[in-house]
PDB file of C-alpha atoms in Angstrom:
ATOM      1  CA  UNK A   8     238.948 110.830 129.074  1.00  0.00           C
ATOM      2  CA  UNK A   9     239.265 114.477 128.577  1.00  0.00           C
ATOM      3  CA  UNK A  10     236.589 115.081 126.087  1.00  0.00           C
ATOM      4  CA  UNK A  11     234.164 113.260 128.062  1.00  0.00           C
ATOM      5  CA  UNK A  12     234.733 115.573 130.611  1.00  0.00           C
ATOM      6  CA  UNK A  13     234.691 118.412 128.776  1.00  0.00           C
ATOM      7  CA  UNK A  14     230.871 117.343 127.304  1.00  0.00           C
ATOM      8  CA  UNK A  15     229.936 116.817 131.094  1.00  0.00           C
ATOM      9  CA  UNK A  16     231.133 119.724 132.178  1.00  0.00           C
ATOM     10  CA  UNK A  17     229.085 121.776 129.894  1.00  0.00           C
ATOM     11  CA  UNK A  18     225.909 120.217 130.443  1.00  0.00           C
ATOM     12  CA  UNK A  19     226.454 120.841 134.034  1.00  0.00           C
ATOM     13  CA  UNK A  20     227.486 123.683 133.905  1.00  0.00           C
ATOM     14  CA  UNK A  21     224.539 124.782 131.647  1.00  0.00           C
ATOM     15  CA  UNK A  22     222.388 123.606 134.046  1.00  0.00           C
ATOM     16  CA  UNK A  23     223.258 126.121 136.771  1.00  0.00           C
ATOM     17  CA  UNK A  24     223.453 128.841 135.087  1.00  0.00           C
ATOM     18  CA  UNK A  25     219.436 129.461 133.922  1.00  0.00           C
ATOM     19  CA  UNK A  26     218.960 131.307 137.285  1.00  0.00           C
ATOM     20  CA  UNK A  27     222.187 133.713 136.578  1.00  0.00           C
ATOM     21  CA  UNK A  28     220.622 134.422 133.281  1.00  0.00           C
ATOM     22  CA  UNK A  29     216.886 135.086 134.752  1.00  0.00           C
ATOM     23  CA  UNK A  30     218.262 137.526 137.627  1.00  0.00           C
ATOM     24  CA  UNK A  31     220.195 139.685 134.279  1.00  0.00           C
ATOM     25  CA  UNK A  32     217.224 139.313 132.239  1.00  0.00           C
ATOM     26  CA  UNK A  33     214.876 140.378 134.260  1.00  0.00           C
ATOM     27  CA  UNK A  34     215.909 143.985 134.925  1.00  0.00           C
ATOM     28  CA  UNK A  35     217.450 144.257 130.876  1.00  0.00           C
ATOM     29  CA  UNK A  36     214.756 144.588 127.916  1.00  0.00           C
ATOM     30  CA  UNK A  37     214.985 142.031 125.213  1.00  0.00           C
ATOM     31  CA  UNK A  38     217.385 143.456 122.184  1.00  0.00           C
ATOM     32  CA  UNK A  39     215.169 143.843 119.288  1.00  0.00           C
ATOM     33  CA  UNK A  40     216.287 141.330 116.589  1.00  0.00           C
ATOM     34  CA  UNK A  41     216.396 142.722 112.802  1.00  0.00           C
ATOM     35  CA  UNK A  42     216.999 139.100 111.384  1.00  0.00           C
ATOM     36  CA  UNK A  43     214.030 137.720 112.959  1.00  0.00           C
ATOM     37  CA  UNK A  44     211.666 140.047 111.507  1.00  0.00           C
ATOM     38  CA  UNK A  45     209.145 139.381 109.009  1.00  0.00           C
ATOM     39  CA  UNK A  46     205.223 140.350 108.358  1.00  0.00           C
ATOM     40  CA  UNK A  47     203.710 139.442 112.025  1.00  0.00           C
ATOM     41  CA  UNK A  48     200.782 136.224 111.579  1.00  0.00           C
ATOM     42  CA  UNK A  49     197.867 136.265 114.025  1.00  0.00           C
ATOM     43  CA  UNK A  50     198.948 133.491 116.401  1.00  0.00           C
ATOM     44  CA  UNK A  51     195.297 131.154 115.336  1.00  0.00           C
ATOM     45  CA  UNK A  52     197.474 130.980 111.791  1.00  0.00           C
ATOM     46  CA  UNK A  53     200.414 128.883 112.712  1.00  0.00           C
ATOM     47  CA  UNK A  54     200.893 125.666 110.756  1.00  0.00           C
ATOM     48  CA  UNK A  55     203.512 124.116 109.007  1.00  0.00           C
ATOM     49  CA  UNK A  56     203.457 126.860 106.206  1.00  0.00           C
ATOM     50  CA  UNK A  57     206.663 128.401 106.407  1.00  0.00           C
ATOM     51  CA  UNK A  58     209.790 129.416 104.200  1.00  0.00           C
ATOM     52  CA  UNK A  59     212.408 128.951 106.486  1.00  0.00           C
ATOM     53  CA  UNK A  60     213.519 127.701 109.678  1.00  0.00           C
ATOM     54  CA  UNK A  61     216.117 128.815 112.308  1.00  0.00           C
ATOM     55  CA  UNK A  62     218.359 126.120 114.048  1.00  0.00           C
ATOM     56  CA  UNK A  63     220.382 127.116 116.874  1.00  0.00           C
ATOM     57  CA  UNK A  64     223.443 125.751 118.606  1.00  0.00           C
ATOM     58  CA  UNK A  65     224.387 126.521 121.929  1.00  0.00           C
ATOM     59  CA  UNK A  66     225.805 124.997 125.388  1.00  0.00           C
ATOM     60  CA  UNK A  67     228.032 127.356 128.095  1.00  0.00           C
ATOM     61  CA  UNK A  68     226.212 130.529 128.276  1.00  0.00           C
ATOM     62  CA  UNK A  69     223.704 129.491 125.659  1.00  0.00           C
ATOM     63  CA  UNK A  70     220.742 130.500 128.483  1.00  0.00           C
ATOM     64  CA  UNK A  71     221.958 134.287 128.820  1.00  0.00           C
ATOM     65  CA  UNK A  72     222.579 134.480 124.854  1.00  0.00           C
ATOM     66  CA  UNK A  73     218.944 132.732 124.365  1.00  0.00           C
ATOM     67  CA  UNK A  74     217.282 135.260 126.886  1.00  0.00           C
ATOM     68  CA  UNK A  75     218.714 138.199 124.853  1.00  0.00           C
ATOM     69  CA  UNK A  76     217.359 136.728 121.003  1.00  0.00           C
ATOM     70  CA  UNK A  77     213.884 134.747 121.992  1.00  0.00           C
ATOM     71  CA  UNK A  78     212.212 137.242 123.520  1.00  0.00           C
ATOM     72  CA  UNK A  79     212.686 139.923 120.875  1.00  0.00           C
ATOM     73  CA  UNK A  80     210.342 137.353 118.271  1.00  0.00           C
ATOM     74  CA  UNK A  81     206.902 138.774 118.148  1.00  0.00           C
ATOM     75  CA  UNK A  82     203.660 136.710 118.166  1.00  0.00           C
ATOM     76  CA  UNK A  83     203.250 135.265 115.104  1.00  0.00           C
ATOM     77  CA  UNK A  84     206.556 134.958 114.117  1.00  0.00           C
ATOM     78  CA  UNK A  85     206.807 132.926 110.366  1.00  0.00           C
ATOM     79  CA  UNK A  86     208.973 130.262 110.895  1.00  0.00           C
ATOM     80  CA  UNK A  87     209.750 127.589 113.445  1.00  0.00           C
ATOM     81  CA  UNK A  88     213.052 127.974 115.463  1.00  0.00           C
ATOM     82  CA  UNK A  89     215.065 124.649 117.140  1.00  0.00           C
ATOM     83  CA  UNK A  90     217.370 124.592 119.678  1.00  0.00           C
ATOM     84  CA  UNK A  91     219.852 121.958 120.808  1.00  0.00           C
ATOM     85  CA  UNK A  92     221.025 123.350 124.496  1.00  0.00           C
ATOM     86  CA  UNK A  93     223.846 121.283 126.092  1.00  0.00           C
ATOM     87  CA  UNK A  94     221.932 120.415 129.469  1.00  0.00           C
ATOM     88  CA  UNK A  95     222.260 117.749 132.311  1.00  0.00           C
ATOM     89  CA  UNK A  96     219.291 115.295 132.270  1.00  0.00           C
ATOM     90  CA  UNK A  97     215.809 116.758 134.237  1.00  0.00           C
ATOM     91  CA  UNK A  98     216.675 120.422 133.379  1.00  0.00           C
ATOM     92  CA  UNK A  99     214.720 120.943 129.827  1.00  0.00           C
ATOM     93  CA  UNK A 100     211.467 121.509 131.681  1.00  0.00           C
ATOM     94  CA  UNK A 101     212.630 123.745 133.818  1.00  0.00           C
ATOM     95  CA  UNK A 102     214.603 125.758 130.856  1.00  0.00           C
ATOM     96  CA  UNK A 103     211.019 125.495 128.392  1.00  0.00           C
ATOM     97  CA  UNK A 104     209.322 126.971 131.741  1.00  0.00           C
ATOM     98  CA  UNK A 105     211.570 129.579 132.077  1.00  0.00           C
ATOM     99  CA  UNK A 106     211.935 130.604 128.341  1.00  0.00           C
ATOM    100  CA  UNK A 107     208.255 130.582 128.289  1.00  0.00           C
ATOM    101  CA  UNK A 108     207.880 133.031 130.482  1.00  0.00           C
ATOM    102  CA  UNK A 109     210.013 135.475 129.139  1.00  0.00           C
ATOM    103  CA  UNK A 110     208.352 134.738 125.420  1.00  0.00           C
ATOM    104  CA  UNK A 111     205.847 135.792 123.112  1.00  0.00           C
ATOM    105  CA  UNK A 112     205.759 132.388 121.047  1.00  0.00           C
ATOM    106  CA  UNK A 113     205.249 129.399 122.944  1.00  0.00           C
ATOM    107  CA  UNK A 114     208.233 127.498 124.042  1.00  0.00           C
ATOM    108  CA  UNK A 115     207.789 123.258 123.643  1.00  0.00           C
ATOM    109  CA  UNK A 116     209.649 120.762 124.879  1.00  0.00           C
ATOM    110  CA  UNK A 117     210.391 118.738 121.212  1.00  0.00           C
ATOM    111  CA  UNK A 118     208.338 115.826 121.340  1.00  0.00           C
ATOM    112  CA  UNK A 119     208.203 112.588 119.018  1.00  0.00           C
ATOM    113  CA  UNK A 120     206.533 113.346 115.758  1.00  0.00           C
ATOM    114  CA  UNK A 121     205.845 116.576 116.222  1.00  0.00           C
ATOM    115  CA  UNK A 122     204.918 118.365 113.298  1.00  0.00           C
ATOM    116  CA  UNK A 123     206.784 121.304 113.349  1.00  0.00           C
ATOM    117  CA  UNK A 124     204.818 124.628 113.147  1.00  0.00           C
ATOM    118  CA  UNK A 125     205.587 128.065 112.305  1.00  0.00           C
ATOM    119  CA  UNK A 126     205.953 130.533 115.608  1.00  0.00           C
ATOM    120  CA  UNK A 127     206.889 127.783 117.727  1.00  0.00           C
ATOM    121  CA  UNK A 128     209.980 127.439 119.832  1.00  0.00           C
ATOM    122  CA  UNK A 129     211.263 123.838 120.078  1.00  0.00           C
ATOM    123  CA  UNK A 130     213.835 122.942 122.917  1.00  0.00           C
ATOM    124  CA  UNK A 131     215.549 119.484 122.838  1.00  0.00           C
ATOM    125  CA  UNK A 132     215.012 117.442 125.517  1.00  0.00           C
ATOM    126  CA  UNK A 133     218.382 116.633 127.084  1.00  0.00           C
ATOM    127  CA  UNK A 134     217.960 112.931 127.149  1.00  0.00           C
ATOM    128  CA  UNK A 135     217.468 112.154 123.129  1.00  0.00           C
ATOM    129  CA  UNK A 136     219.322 113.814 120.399  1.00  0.00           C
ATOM    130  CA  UNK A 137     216.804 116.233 118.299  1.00  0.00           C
ATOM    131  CA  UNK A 138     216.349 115.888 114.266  1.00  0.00           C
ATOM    132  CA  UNK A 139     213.673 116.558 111.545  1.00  0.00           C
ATOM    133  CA  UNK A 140     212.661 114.099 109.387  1.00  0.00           C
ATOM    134  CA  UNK A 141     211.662 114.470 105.628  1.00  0.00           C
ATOM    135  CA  UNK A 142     207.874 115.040 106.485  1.00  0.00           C
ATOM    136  CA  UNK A 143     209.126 118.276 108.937  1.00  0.00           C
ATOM    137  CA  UNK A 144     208.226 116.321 112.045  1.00  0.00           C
ATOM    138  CA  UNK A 145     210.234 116.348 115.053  1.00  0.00           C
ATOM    139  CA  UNK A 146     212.409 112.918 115.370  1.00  0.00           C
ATOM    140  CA  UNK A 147     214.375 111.806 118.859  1.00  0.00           C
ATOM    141  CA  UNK A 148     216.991 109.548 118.691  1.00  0.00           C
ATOM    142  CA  UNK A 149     218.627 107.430 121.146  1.00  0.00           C
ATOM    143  CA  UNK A 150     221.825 108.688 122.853  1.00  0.00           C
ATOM    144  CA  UNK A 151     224.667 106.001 122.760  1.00  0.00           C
ATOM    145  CA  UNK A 152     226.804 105.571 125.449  1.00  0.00           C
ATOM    146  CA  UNK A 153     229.756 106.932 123.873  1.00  0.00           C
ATOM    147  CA  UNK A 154     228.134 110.156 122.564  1.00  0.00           C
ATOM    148  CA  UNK A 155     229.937 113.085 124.496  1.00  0.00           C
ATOM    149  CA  UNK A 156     227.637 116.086 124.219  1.00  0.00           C
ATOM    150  CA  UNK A 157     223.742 115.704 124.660  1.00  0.00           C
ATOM    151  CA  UNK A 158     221.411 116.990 123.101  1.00  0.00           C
ATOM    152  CA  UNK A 159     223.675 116.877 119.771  1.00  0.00           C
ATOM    153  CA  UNK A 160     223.926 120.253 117.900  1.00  0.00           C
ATOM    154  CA  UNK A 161     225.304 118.405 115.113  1.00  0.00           C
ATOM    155  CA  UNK A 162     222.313 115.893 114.884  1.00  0.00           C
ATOM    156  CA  UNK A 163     220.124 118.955 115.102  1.00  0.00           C
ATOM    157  CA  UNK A 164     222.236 121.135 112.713  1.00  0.00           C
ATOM    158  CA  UNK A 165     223.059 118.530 110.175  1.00  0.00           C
ATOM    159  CA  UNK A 166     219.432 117.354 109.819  1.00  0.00           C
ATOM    160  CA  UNK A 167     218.019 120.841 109.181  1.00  0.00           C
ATOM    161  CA  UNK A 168     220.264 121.331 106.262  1.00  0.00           C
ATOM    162  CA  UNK A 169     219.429 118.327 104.431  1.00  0.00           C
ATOM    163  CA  UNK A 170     215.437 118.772 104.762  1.00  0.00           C
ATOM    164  CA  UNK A 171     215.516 122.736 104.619  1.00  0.00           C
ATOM    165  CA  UNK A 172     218.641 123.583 102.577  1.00  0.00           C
ATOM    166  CA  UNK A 173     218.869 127.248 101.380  1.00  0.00           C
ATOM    167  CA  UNK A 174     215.879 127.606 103.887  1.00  0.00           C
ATOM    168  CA  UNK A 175     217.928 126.842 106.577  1.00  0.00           C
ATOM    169  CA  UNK A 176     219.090 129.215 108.945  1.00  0.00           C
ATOM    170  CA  UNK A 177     222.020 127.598 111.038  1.00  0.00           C
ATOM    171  CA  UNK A 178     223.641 130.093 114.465  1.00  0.00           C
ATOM    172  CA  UNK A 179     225.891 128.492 116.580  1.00  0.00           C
ATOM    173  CA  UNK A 180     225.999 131.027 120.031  1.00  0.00           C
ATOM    174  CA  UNK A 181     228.115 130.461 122.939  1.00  0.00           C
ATOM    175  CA  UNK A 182     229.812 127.154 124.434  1.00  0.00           C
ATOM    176  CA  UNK A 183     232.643 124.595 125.343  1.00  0.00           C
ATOM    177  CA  UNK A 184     233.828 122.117 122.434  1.00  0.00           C
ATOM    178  CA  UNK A 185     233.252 121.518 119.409  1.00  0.00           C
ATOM    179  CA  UNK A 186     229.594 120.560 119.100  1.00  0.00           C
ATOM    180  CA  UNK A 187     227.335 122.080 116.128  1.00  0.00           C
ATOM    181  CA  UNK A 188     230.493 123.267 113.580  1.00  0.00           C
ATOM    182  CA  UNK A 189     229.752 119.828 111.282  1.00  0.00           C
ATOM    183  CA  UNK A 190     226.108 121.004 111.476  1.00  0.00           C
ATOM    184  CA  UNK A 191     226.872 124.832 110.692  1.00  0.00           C
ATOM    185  CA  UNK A 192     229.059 123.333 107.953  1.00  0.00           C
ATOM    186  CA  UNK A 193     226.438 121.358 106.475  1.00  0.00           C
ATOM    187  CA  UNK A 194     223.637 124.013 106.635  1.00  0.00           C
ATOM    188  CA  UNK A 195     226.373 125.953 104.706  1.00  0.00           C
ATOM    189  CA  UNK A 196     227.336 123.250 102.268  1.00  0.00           C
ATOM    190  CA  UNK A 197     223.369 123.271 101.564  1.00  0.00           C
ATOM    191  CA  UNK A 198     223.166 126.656 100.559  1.00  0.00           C
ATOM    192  CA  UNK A 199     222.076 127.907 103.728  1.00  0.00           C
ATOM    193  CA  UNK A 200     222.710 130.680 105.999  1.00  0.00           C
ATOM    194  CA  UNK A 201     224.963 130.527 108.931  1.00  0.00           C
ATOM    195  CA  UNK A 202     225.837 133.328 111.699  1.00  0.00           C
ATOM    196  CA  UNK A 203     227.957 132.723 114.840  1.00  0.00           C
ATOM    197  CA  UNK A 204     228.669 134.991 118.279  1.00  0.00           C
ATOM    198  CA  UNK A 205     231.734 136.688 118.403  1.00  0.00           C
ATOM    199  CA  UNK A 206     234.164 136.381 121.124  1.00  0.00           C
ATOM    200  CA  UNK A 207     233.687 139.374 123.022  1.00  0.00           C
ATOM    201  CA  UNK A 208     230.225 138.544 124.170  1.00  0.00           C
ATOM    202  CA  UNK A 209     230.657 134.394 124.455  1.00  0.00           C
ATOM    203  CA  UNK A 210     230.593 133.258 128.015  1.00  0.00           C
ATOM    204  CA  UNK A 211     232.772 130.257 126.004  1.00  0.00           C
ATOM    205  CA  UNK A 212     234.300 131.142 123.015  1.00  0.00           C
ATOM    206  CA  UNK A 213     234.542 127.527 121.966  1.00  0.00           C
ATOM    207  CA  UNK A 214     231.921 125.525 119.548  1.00  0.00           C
ATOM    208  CA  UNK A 215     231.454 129.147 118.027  1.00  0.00           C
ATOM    209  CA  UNK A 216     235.032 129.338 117.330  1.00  0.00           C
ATOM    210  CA  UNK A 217     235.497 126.307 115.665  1.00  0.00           C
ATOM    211  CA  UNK A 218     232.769 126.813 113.196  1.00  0.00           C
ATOM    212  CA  UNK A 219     234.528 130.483 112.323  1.00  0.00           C
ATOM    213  CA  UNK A 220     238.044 128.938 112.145  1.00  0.00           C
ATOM    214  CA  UNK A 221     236.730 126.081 109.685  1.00  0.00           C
ATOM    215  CA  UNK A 222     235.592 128.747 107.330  1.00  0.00           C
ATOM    216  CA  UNK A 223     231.624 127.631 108.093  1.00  0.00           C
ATOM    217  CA  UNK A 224     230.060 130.754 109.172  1.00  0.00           C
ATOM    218  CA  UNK A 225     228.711 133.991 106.852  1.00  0.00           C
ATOM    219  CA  UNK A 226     228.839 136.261 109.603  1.00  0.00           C
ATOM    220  CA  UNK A 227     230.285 136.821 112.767  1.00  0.00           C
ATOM    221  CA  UNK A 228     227.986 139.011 115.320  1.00  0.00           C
ATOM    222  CA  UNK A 229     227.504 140.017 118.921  1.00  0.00           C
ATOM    223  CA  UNK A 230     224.634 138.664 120.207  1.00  0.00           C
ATOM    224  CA  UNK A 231     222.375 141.538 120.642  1.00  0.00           C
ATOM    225  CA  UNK A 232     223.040 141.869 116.633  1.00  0.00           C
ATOM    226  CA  UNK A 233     223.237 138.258 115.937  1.00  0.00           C
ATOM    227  CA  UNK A 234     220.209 138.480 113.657  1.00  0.00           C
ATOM    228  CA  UNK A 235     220.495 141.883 111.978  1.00  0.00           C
ATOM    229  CA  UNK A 236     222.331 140.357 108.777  1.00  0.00           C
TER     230      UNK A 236
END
């Protein structure tokens, strides 16, 4: 049907577009990042010590948005962040390769039971959906047939919020659908924080949109500010 489609379509297209976003990238300096900032650890200190965690949501243009925020964290950043990126299957190692290199932190591939640390960049891998379980370690789940996005945002999103709560920091960037506004909804229901990219700078002003439209998000930013609340 339609929405199937629609969820292929923006893992595909996803999936292309890394090298479009490493050619911009690599002549542009990373936007620093208010939000991000805290006291800097020395990178031997990172552990699963931290106060809160940063969950992002992002499919159709999520690359280019991602290249513009990561990059900005310094070494020793305090808390983890996740990411569920809409990608076709085979492409996550190519997208923690590239995000690695334009990084301070390191940039994983999220692996079962993982715990997660602070300072560490967790990508989804495209075939499993990506939660957290009570015990902050990294949980993938099996994608059903019927699921229409992959990795889920919501999965990602909605599990965040109930382990972290007001610790949770939920952003839902640029892409097609619908994917990630339950999860920004819950993060919000659970006293969290929530931030979303505005129109003018989404490649797809879509799962953003819905999120702001349901009433879900605290603030609405462009990405190069997207963290300066």
């Amino acid at each position: 049907g339609a929405s199937t489609a629609t969820g292929a379509l923006a893992a595909t297209a996803v999936s292309t577009e890394m090298a479009t976003a490493a050619a911009s990238t690599a002549s542009t300096a990373a936007t620093p990042v208010a939000m991000f900032s805290s006291p800097a650890r020395s990178p031997a200190t990172a552990s699963s010590r931290y106060s809160r965690i940063f969950a992002i949501a992002c499919s159709t243009g999520g690359p280019q948005a991602l290249a513009q925020i990561l990059p900005a964290l310094p070494a020793g950043f305090p808390s983890p962040v996740v990411i569920a990126q809409h990608i076709s299957d085979g492409f996550a190692n190519g997208m923690v390769d590239w995000l690695s290199s334009l990084c301070k932190l390191p940039v994983r591939l999220a692996v079962e039971g993982d715990l997660l640390q602070a300072g560490v960049i967790y990508i989804s891998p495209s075939e499993r959906h990506f939660s957290i379980t009570p015990a902050r370690r990294v949980a993938l789940l099996e994608r059903r047939a019927l699921d229409l996005y992959h990795p889920s945002c919501d999965v990602l999103l909605s599990s965040v919020a109930d382990i972290f709560g007001r610790q949770a920091i939920g952003i839902t960037l640029t892409g097609m659908g619908r994917d990630g506004a339950k999860g920004i909804a819950r993060i919000r229901e659970k006293s969290g924080m929530t931030l979303a990219q505005d129109e003018a700078t989404s490649v797809i002003y879509g799962m953003n949109r819905v999120a702001i439209e349901a009433g879900s998000v605290h603030q609405v930013l462009p990405v190069e500010s997207i963290a300066a609340a």
